[in-house]
Amino acid sequence: MKDTPSKPRASRTRAVHAGTRRSQYGEVSEAMFLTQGFVYDSAEAAEARFLQAGREEFIYARYGNPTVAMFEDRIAALEGTEDAFATASGMAAVNGALMSMLKAGDHIVSARALFGSCLYIVDEILPRFGVEVTLIDGTDLAAWEAAIRPDTRACFFESLSNPTLEVVDIAGVADLAHGVGALVIVDNVFATPTFSRAVDLGADVVVYSTTKHVDGQGRCLGGVICGSQDFVRKTAEPFLKHTGGSMSPFNAWVMLKGLEHMDLRVRAQAETCAFLAAELSPHDKLTRVIHPHLDSHPQAALARAQMEQGGTVLSIDLKGGKDAAFRFLNALEVIIISNNLGDAKSIATHPATTTHQRLPDDQKAMLGITPGLIRLSCGLEDPRDLLDDILAALAHA
Ligand SMILES: *Cc1c(COP(=O)(O)O)cnc(C)c1O
């Protein structure tokens, strides 16, 4: 695809072609520029590049690399943002997006239902550097309204929370935040880049762990910060390139190839997920089946408005608590016990004893992380095999 196609192309086309840079050899598959540095034609050229490097001029892989640039341009084209900066992991992206724009004395509002490491950043690290953080129930717009102040600099949340799949109203929060000039920073992993409408709904900065659906095969860590050119290049990039959070060219190459088929994978996984949620809903050994598009989800209408499909993860709550949950996990034959998500392989996780183990019991209870809760990340296996596996394991629970 030409850099400036004669008309706008659909997202599946952009996912295959956007950002491609070809070397003098005209390779079809994107080249992996596995180089830490770049050669200058002259001393004057080195001086000029250090003074002001263009987008196609590289200095050092921590600052930028052609394979990483291809990935950044491709995912920015998919997300609908002007630019993107690729990071070493999802956490480098979350940390970079927040730390790069904040200073001592600033105030931010954050949803409390966060991935453990995200909670560590907003609850432990930022306050240590003098940033005031107000943690709230992200599903409650009135709580956002009450917490946002004239001096609030940012609002941070996961649009779909882990593992209880609570939905935050992106447009509602954006209206309130923009009223005081605060940035809306969304960790959009569970919504996936495929189903994301975060930017249309008013998000200013969208962050992904590309370890999840973008790789999609559990191979590499990665992350990305998508936003305006101004935020990405003038705020996030200087912070990340000087503090060491950049993505490696090898990982960028894996992520680039992952983007080519992400749409197909994620749609198939989301279909399986919705199928399993519907089939499991009436099961008498479960107290809850949580899926954003199920009628039983308290925010189903919002979830449907905000996401074309309900994502690739569902959670189930077993009646017998931890013992039943462990019996269930140990009886699974196809689904593996692990903690990634968005992978081609279906994965079952017991949040209370793994990803959320360190949360105090009262906080687990507040977030709905009960002893019987199991998070299921739906992969690419035959959905009938997955259902059989789950039903057989439930019989053991
Ligand atoms: C996995 C995850 C992260 C962290 O990503 P890493 O690539 O593991 O650093 C952050 N937020 C959410 C919602 C995640 O699921």
Short mmCIF file of C-alpha atoms and ligand atoms in Angstrom, two decimals:
data_model
loop_
_atom_site.label_atom_id
_atom_site.label_comp_id
_atom_site.label_asym_id
_atom_site.label_seq_id
_atom_site.Cartn_x
_atom_site.Cartn_y
_atom_site.Cartn_z
CA MET A 1 0.00 0.00 0.00
CA LYS A 2 1.34 3.43 -0.92
CA ASP A 3 2.10 5.78 1.96
CA THR A 4 -0.72 8.01 0.78
CA PRO A 5 -3.35 5.67 -0.71
CA SER A 6 -5.84 7.30 -3.08
CA LYS A 7 -8.64 6.63 -0.57
CA PRO A 8 -8.89 5.54 3.08
CA ARG A 9 -8.45 1.79 3.57
CA ALA A 10 -10.27 -0.45 6.05
CA SER A 11 -8.60 -1.57 9.25
CA ARG A 12 -7.86 -5.11 8.00
CA THR A 13 -5.98 -3.61 5.08
CA ARG A 14 -4.10 -1.18 7.31
CA ALA A 15 -3.20 -4.04 9.67
CA VAL A 16 -1.39 -5.78 6.81
CA HIS A 17 0.23 -2.81 5.07
CA ALA A 18 0.38 0.35 7.16
CA GLY A 19 3.83 1.55 8.14
CA THR A 20 5.75 -0.78 5.81
CA ARG A 21 9.24 0.47 4.93
CA ARG A 22 11.18 -1.43 2.30
CA SER A 23 14.95 -1.54 2.05
CA GLN A 24 16.83 -1.33 -1.26
CA TYR A 25 16.11 -5.08 -1.72
CA GLY A 26 12.34 -4.69 -1.95
CA GLU A 27 11.59 -7.50 0.51
CA VAL A 28 7.95 -8.57 0.88
CA SER A 29 7.99 -9.43 4.58
CA GLU A 30 9.08 -6.60 6.85
CA ALA A 31 12.81 -6.66 7.55
CA MET A 32 14.05 -7.14 11.07
CA PHE A 33 16.66 -4.46 11.61
CA LEU A 34 18.44 -6.21 14.44
CA THR A 35 20.90 -3.41 14.98
CA GLN A 36 21.58 -1.30 18.01
CA GLY A 37 23.21 1.52 16.03
CA PHE A 38 23.36 3.30 12.67
CA VAL A 39 26.26 4.59 10.54
CA TYR A 40 26.61 8.22 9.45
CA ASP A 41 28.13 9.19 6.10
CA SER A 42 30.22 11.92 7.68
CA ALA A 43 30.96 13.68 10.93
CA GLU A 44 28.72 16.50 9.74
CA ALA A 45 25.87 14.03 9.11
CA ALA A 46 26.24 12.65 12.65
CA GLU A 47 26.16 16.16 14.07
CA ALA A 48 23.09 17.06 12.04
CA ARG A 49 21.23 13.91 13.05
CA PHE A 50 21.90 14.45 16.74
CA LEU A 51 20.68 18.02 16.37
CA GLN A 52 17.39 16.99 14.74
CA ALA A 53 16.63 13.43 13.57
CA GLY A 54 13.77 13.01 11.08
CA ARG A 55 11.29 10.13 11.37
CA GLU A 56 13.35 8.05 8.90
CA GLU A 57 16.68 8.86 10.54
CA PHE A 58 17.94 6.67 13.35
CA ILE A 59 20.64 7.07 15.97
CA TYR A 60 20.39 4.27 18.51
CA ALA A 61 17.78 1.54 19.04
CA ARG A 62 16.73 2.93 22.42
CA TYR A 63 15.72 6.12 20.50
CA GLY A 64 14.17 4.37 17.53
CA ASN A 65 14.66 1.64 14.91
CA PRO A 66 13.12 1.05 11.46
CA THR A 67 11.36 -2.19 12.47
CA VAL A 68 9.99 -0.54 15.60
CA ALA A 69 8.88 2.48 13.52
CA MET A 70 6.96 0.15 11.17
CA PHE A 71 5.15 -1.35 14.15
CA GLU A 72 4.42 2.07 15.66
CA ASP A 73 2.97 3.42 12.42
CA ARG A 74 0.91 0.28 11.84
CA ILE A 75 -0.73 0.25 15.25
CA ALA A 76 -1.32 4.01 15.21
CA ALA A 77 -3.10 3.54 11.85
CA LEU A 78 -5.28 0.84 13.42
CA GLU A 79 -6.06 2.71 16.62
CA GLY A 80 -6.75 5.95 14.76
CA THR A 81 -4.19 8.08 16.55
CA GLU A 82 -1.63 10.39 14.97
CA ASP A 83 1.32 8.49 16.41
CA ALA A 84 2.48 5.71 18.72
CA PHE A 85 5.56 4.84 20.78
CA ALA A 86 6.44 1.16 21.26
CA THR A 87 7.68 0.02 24.66
CA ALA A 88 9.45 -2.96 26.18
CA SER A 89 6.29 -4.20 27.92
CA GLY A 90 2.75 -3.15 28.70
CA MET A 91 3.92 -1.86 32.06
CA ALA A 92 6.60 0.30 30.43
CA ALA A 93 3.77 1.83 28.39
CA VAL A 94 1.51 2.48 31.40
CA ASN A 95 4.40 3.83 33.47
CA GLY A 96 5.71 5.89 30.55
CA ALA A 97 2.32 7.41 29.71
CA LEU A 98 1.76 8.48 33.33
CA MET A 99 5.27 9.39 34.54
CA SER A 100 6.15 11.33 31.40
CA MET A 101 3.30 13.80 31.88
CA LEU A 102 3.19 14.10 35.69
CA LYS A 103 5.24 15.99 38.25
CA ALA A 104 5.15 16.47 42.00
CA GLY A 105 2.04 18.35 43.09
CA ASP A 106 -0.14 17.05 40.24
CA HIS A 107 -3.45 15.30 40.86
CA ILE A 108 -4.88 12.32 38.97
CA VAL A 109 -8.03 10.25 39.33
CA SER A 110 -7.84 6.51 38.70
CA ALA A 111 -10.25 3.61 38.76
CA ARG A 112 -9.44 1.17 41.54
CA ALA A 113 -10.14 -2.01 39.53
CA LEU A 114 -6.75 -2.30 37.82
CA PHE A 115 -4.22 -4.91 36.76
CA GLY A 116 -1.96 -5.46 39.81
CA SER A 117 1.11 -3.71 38.39
CA CYS A 118 -0.98 -0.73 37.21
CA LEU A 119 -2.37 -0.41 40.74
CA TYR A 120 1.20 -0.52 42.09
CA ILE A 121 2.15 2.45 39.89
CA VAL A 122 -0.82 4.64 40.83
CA ASP A 123 -1.05 3.57 44.46
CA GLU A 124 2.64 3.12 45.43
CA ILE A 125 5.00 4.82 42.98
CA LEU A 126 3.23 8.03 41.96
CA PRO A 127 2.45 9.14 45.55
CA ARG A 128 6.14 8.62 46.44
CA PHE A 129 6.97 11.28 43.84
CA GLY A 130 4.42 13.72 45.17
CA VAL A 131 1.56 12.97 42.79
CA GLU A 132 -1.81 12.97 44.51
CA VAL A 133 -3.96 10.03 43.39
CA THR A 134 -7.69 9.65 44.04
CA LEU A 135 -8.84 6.03 43.59
CA ILE A 136 -12.51 5.52 42.82
CA ASP A 137 -15.05 2.98 41.58
CA GLY A 138 -14.53 3.49 37.84
CA THR A 139 -18.00 2.27 36.90
CA ASP A 140 -19.60 5.15 38.82
CA LEU A 141 -19.68 8.37 36.75
CA ALA A 142 -20.78 10.33 39.83
CA ALA A 143 -17.59 9.19 41.58
CA TRP A 144 -15.51 10.51 38.66
CA GLU A 145 -17.41 13.78 38.79
CA ALA A 146 -16.84 14.11 42.55
CA ALA A 147 -13.12 13.27 42.31
CA ILE A 148 -12.13 15.40 39.29
CA ARG A 149 -10.89 18.85 40.36
CA PRO A 150 -9.90 21.96 38.43
CA ASP A 151 -6.24 20.94 38.89
CA THR A 152 -6.70 17.28 37.85
CA ARG A 153 -4.16 16.47 35.14
CA ALA A 154 -5.26 12.98 34.09
CA CYS A 155 -7.90 10.28 34.45
CA PHE A 156 -6.64 6.71 34.18
CA PHE A 157 -8.60 3.45 33.91
CA GLU A 158 -8.92 0.08 32.21
CA SER A 159 -11.90 0.35 29.86
CA LEU A 160 -12.74 -3.27 30.74
CA SER A 161 -11.33 -4.34 34.07
CA ASN A 162 -9.43 -7.47 35.01
CA PRO A 163 -10.76 -9.99 36.04
CA THR A 164 -14.36 -8.94 36.75
CA LEU A 165 -14.91 -7.20 33.40
CA GLU A 166 -16.39 -3.99 34.72
CA VAL A 167 -16.94 -1.38 32.03
CA VAL A 168 -15.87 2.25 32.35
CA ASP A 169 -17.87 4.75 30.31
CA ILE A 170 -15.08 6.26 28.19
CA ALA A 171 -17.22 9.04 26.71
CA GLY A 172 -18.70 9.94 30.10
CA VAL A 173 -15.30 10.18 31.78
CA ALA A 174 -13.84 12.05 28.80
CA ASP A 175 -16.57 14.71 29.03
CA LEU A 176 -15.83 15.30 32.71
CA ALA A 177 -12.04 15.20 32.28
CA HIS A 178 -11.99 17.50 29.26
CA GLY A 179 -14.10 19.98 31.19
CA VAL A 180 -11.06 20.69 33.38
CA GLY A 181 -8.44 20.09 30.67
CA ALA A 182 -7.36 16.68 32.05
CA LEU A 183 -6.07 13.93 29.74
CA VAL A 184 -7.94 10.63 29.48
CA ILE A 185 -5.46 7.74 29.52
CA VAL A 186 -7.04 4.34 28.84
CA ASP A 187 -5.46 0.92 29.36
CA ASN A 188 -7.41 -0.83 26.64
CA VAL A 189 -6.00 -4.37 26.75
CA PHE A 190 -9.21 -6.23 27.53
CA ALA A 191 -11.18 -4.24 24.93
CA THR A 192 -8.47 -5.23 22.34
CA PRO A 193 -7.30 -2.97 19.48
CA THR A 194 -9.74 -4.87 17.22
CA PHE A 195 -12.86 -3.76 19.09
CA SER A 196 -11.54 -0.48 20.47
CA ARG A 197 -13.44 2.73 19.85
CA ALA A 198 -11.59 4.52 22.64
CA VAL A 199 -10.32 7.39 20.51
CA ASP A 200 -13.76 8.03 18.94
CA LEU A 201 -15.22 8.08 22.43
CA GLY A 202 -12.80 10.73 23.64
CA ALA A 203 -9.69 8.97 24.96
CA ASP A 204 -6.56 11.07 24.48
CA VAL A 205 -4.00 8.35 25.09
CA VAL A 206 -4.60 4.63 24.58
CA VAL A 207 -2.16 2.14 26.08
CA TYR A 208 -1.80 -1.56 25.24
CA SER A 209 0.19 -4.47 26.52
CA THR A 210 0.98 -5.95 23.09
CA THR A 211 2.07 -9.08 24.96
CA LYS A 212 -1.60 -10.00 24.79
CA HIS A 213 -3.68 -9.91 21.57
CA VAL A 214 -1.12 -8.20 19.32
CA ASP A 215 1.47 -10.95 19.67
CA GLY A 216 -1.40 -13.35 20.25
CA GLN A 217 0.87 -16.35 20.56
CA GLY A 218 2.51 -15.75 23.91
CA ARG A 219 6.05 -15.18 22.64
CA CYS A 220 7.19 -11.65 23.44
CA LEU A 221 6.58 -8.82 25.86
CA GLY A 222 5.67 -5.46 24.42
CA GLY A 223 3.57 -2.37 24.86
CA VAL A 224 2.51 0.75 23.02
CA ILE A 225 1.35 4.28 23.79
CA CYS A 226 -1.01 5.66 21.13
CA GLY A 227 -1.87 9.36 21.07
CA SER A 228 -1.40 12.70 19.40
CA GLN A 229 1.94 13.39 17.75
CA ASP A 230 2.52 16.04 20.36
CA PHE A 231 1.97 13.69 23.33
CA VAL A 232 3.83 10.75 21.79
CA ARG A 233 6.88 12.58 20.47
CA LYS A 234 7.20 15.50 22.89
CA THR A 235 6.06 13.94 26.18
CA ALA A 236 6.24 10.11 26.09
CA GLU A 237 9.23 9.60 23.76
CA PRO A 238 11.79 11.77 25.63
CA PHE A 239 10.88 10.07 28.91
CA LEU A 240 10.99 6.54 27.50
CA LYS A 241 14.04 6.84 25.29
CA HIS A 242 16.10 8.27 28.14
CA THR A 243 14.85 5.85 30.79
CA GLY A 244 15.23 2.65 28.76
CA GLY A 245 11.66 1.58 28.10
CA SER A 246 11.90 1.12 24.32
CA MET A 247 10.77 -1.99 22.45
CA SER A 248 13.45 -4.25 20.95
CA PRO A 249 13.51 -4.60 17.14
CA PHE A 250 13.01 -8.36 17.44
CA ASN A 251 9.87 -7.94 19.55
CA ALA A 252 8.62 -5.21 17.18
CA TRP A 253 8.99 -7.62 14.27
CA VAL A 254 6.97 -10.30 16.10
CA MET A 255 4.29 -7.71 16.93
CA LEU A 256 4.20 -6.42 13.33
CA LYS A 257 3.55 -9.90 12.00
CA GLY A 258 0.99 -10.41 14.79
CA LEU A 259 -0.96 -7.36 13.67
CA GLU A 260 -1.40 -8.86 10.19
CA HIS A 261 -3.76 -11.54 11.52
CA MET A 262 -4.91 -9.99 14.79
CA ASP A 263 -8.35 -9.12 13.42
CA LEU A 264 -9.04 -12.72 12.33
CA ARG A 265 -7.74 -14.19 15.59
CA VAL A 266 -9.46 -11.79 17.94
CA ARG A 267 -12.82 -12.06 16.17
CA ALA A 268 -12.68 -15.86 16.32
CA GLN A 269 -11.65 -15.78 19.97
CA ALA A 270 -14.40 -13.29 20.83
CA GLU A 271 -16.99 -15.48 19.11
CA THR A 272 -15.81 -18.50 21.11
CA CYS A 273 -15.90 -16.40 24.27
CA ALA A 274 -19.50 -15.28 23.70
CA PHE A 275 -20.50 -18.87 22.86
CA LEU A 276 -18.94 -20.25 26.06
CA ALA A 277 -20.46 -17.48 28.19
CA ALA A 278 -23.94 -18.22 26.84
CA GLU A 279 -23.56 -22.00 27.20
CA LEU A 280 -22.20 -21.77 30.75
CA SER A 281 -24.65 -19.17 32.05
CA PRO A 282 -27.31 -21.54 33.36
CA HIS A 283 -24.79 -24.04 34.86
CA ASP A 284 -25.82 -25.03 38.38
CA LYS A 285 -22.27 -25.17 39.75
CA LEU A 286 -21.68 -21.50 38.91
CA THR A 287 -22.89 -18.49 40.85
CA ARG A 288 -21.84 -16.04 38.14
CA VAL A 289 -20.77 -16.00 34.51
CA ILE A 290 -19.28 -12.62 33.66
CA HIS A 291 -19.12 -11.50 30.04
CA PRO A 292 -19.67 -7.87 29.02
CA HIS A 293 -22.27 -8.65 26.35
CA LEU A 294 -24.38 -11.09 28.38
CA ASP A 295 -27.78 -9.67 29.34
CA SER A 296 -26.93 -10.51 32.96
CA HIS A 297 -23.98 -8.07 32.94
CA PRO A 298 -25.10 -4.94 34.80
CA GLN A 299 -23.48 -2.73 32.12
CA ALA A 300 -24.39 -4.77 29.05
CA ALA A 301 -25.90 -1.78 27.24
CA LEU A 302 -22.80 0.34 27.78
CA ALA A 303 -20.53 -2.56 26.84
CA ARG A 304 -22.43 -3.09 23.59
CA ALA A 305 -22.29 0.61 22.76
CA GLN A 306 -18.60 0.79 23.51
CA MET A 307 -17.33 -2.51 22.06
CA GLU A 308 -18.44 -4.27 18.88
CA GLN A 309 -17.89 -7.62 20.63
CA GLY A 310 -17.41 -8.46 24.29
CA GLY A 311 -13.73 -9.38 24.11
CA THR A 312 -11.91 -12.68 24.47
CA VAL A 313 -12.07 -13.17 28.25
CA LEU A 314 -14.88 -14.37 30.49
CA SER A 315 -14.95 -15.08 34.20
CA ILE A 316 -16.89 -17.77 36.04
CA ASP A 317 -17.48 -18.10 39.76
CA LEU A 318 -17.71 -21.61 41.21
CA LYS A 319 -20.08 -22.36 44.06
CA GLY A 320 -17.56 -24.33 46.14
CA GLY A 321 -15.00 -21.50 46.50
CA LYS A 322 -11.25 -22.11 46.28
CA ASP A 323 -11.44 -25.92 46.65
CA ALA A 324 -13.92 -26.23 43.81
CA ALA A 325 -11.92 -23.75 41.70
CA PHE A 326 -8.71 -25.76 42.19
CA ARG A 327 -10.48 -29.07 41.43
CA PHE A 328 -11.84 -27.44 38.27
CA LEU A 329 -8.41 -26.15 37.18
CA ASN A 330 -6.70 -29.47 37.85
CA ALA A 331 -9.31 -31.37 35.84
CA LEU A 332 -8.90 -29.29 32.66
CA GLU A 333 -7.27 -31.16 29.79
CA VAL A 334 -7.23 -28.71 26.88
CA ILE A 335 -7.20 -25.36 28.68
CA ILE A 336 -3.89 -24.65 30.37
CA ILE A 337 -3.34 -23.08 33.79
CA SER A 338 -1.36 -19.89 33.22
CA ASN A 339 -1.77 -16.13 33.40
CA ASN A 340 -1.39 -14.61 29.93
CA LEU A 341 -4.46 -13.66 27.92
CA GLY A 342 -5.24 -13.07 24.27
CA ASP A 343 -3.14 -16.13 23.42
CA ALA A 344 -3.99 -18.74 20.76
CA LYS A 345 -4.02 -21.24 23.60
CA SER A 346 -6.96 -21.00 26.00
CA ILE A 347 -5.81 -20.16 29.51
CA ALA A 348 -7.47 -20.47 32.92
CA THR A 349 -6.34 -18.29 35.83
CA HIS A 350 -7.33 -18.24 39.50
CA PRO A 351 -6.90 -14.51 40.23
CA ALA A 352 -7.30 -14.73 44.04
CA THR A 353 -4.19 -16.91 44.42
CA THR A 354 -2.09 -15.67 41.47
CA THR A 355 -2.46 -12.31 39.70
CA HIS A 356 -4.27 -10.71 42.64
CA GLN A 357 -2.73 -12.79 45.44
CA ARG A 358 -1.16 -9.83 47.23
CA LEU A 359 -4.34 -7.75 47.49
CA PRO A 360 -5.74 -7.70 51.05
CA ASP A 361 -8.94 -9.73 51.45
CA ASP A 362 -11.16 -6.67 51.88
CA GLN A 363 -9.90 -5.24 48.59
CA LYS A 364 -10.39 -8.57 46.83
CA ALA A 365 -13.96 -8.60 48.13
CA MET A 366 -14.50 -5.00 47.02
CA LEU A 367 -13.30 -5.88 43.50
CA GLY A 368 -15.39 -9.05 43.32
CA ILE A 369 -12.35 -11.34 43.30
CA THR A 370 -13.97 -14.19 45.16
CA PRO A 371 -12.28 -17.53 46.05
CA GLY A 372 -14.30 -19.33 43.37
CA LEU A 373 -13.53 -16.91 40.54
CA ILE A 374 -11.76 -18.26 37.43
CA ARG A 375 -10.71 -16.09 34.50
CA LEU A 376 -10.86 -17.82 31.13
CA SER A 377 -8.97 -16.41 28.16
CA CYS A 378 -10.44 -17.97 25.04
CA GLY A 379 -8.00 -19.15 22.39
CA LEU A 380 -8.23 -20.49 18.88
CA GLU A 381 -9.15 -24.11 19.65
CA ASP A 382 -12.48 -25.55 18.48
CA PRO A 383 -15.14 -23.95 20.71
CA ARG A 384 -16.89 -27.32 21.19
CA ASP A 385 -13.69 -28.86 22.57
CA LEU A 386 -13.34 -25.97 24.97
CA LEU A 387 -16.95 -26.32 26.14
CA ASP A 388 -16.48 -30.09 26.62
CA ASP A 389 -13.30 -29.46 28.60
CA ILE A 390 -15.00 -26.91 30.85
CA LEU A 391 -18.12 -29.03 31.40
CA ALA A 392 -16.04 -32.11 32.23
CA ALA A 393 -13.90 -30.12 34.67
CA LEU A 394 -17.03 -28.61 36.27
CA ALA A 395 -18.29 -32.13 36.84
CA HIS A 396 -15.13 -32.74 38.93
CA ALA A 397 -15.52 -29.48 40.83
C1 LIG B 1 -0.92 -7.59 30.94
C2 LIG B 1 -1.47 -6.27 31.26
C3 LIG B 1 -0.62 -5.19 31.53
C4 LIG B 1 0.87 -5.33 31.59
O1 LIG B 1 1.44 -5.73 30.40
P1 LIG B 1 2.87 -6.47 30.32
O2 LIG B 1 3.10 -6.60 28.87
O3 LIG B 1 2.75 -7.75 31.06
O4 LIG B 1 3.87 -5.56 30.99
C5 LIG B 1 -1.20 -3.96 31.80
N1 LIG B 1 -2.54 -3.80 31.81
C6 LIG B 1 -3.38 -4.83 31.55
C7 LIG B 1 -4.84 -4.58 31.57
C8 LIG B 1 -2.88 -6.08 31.27
O5 LIG B 1 -3.72 -7.10 31.02
#
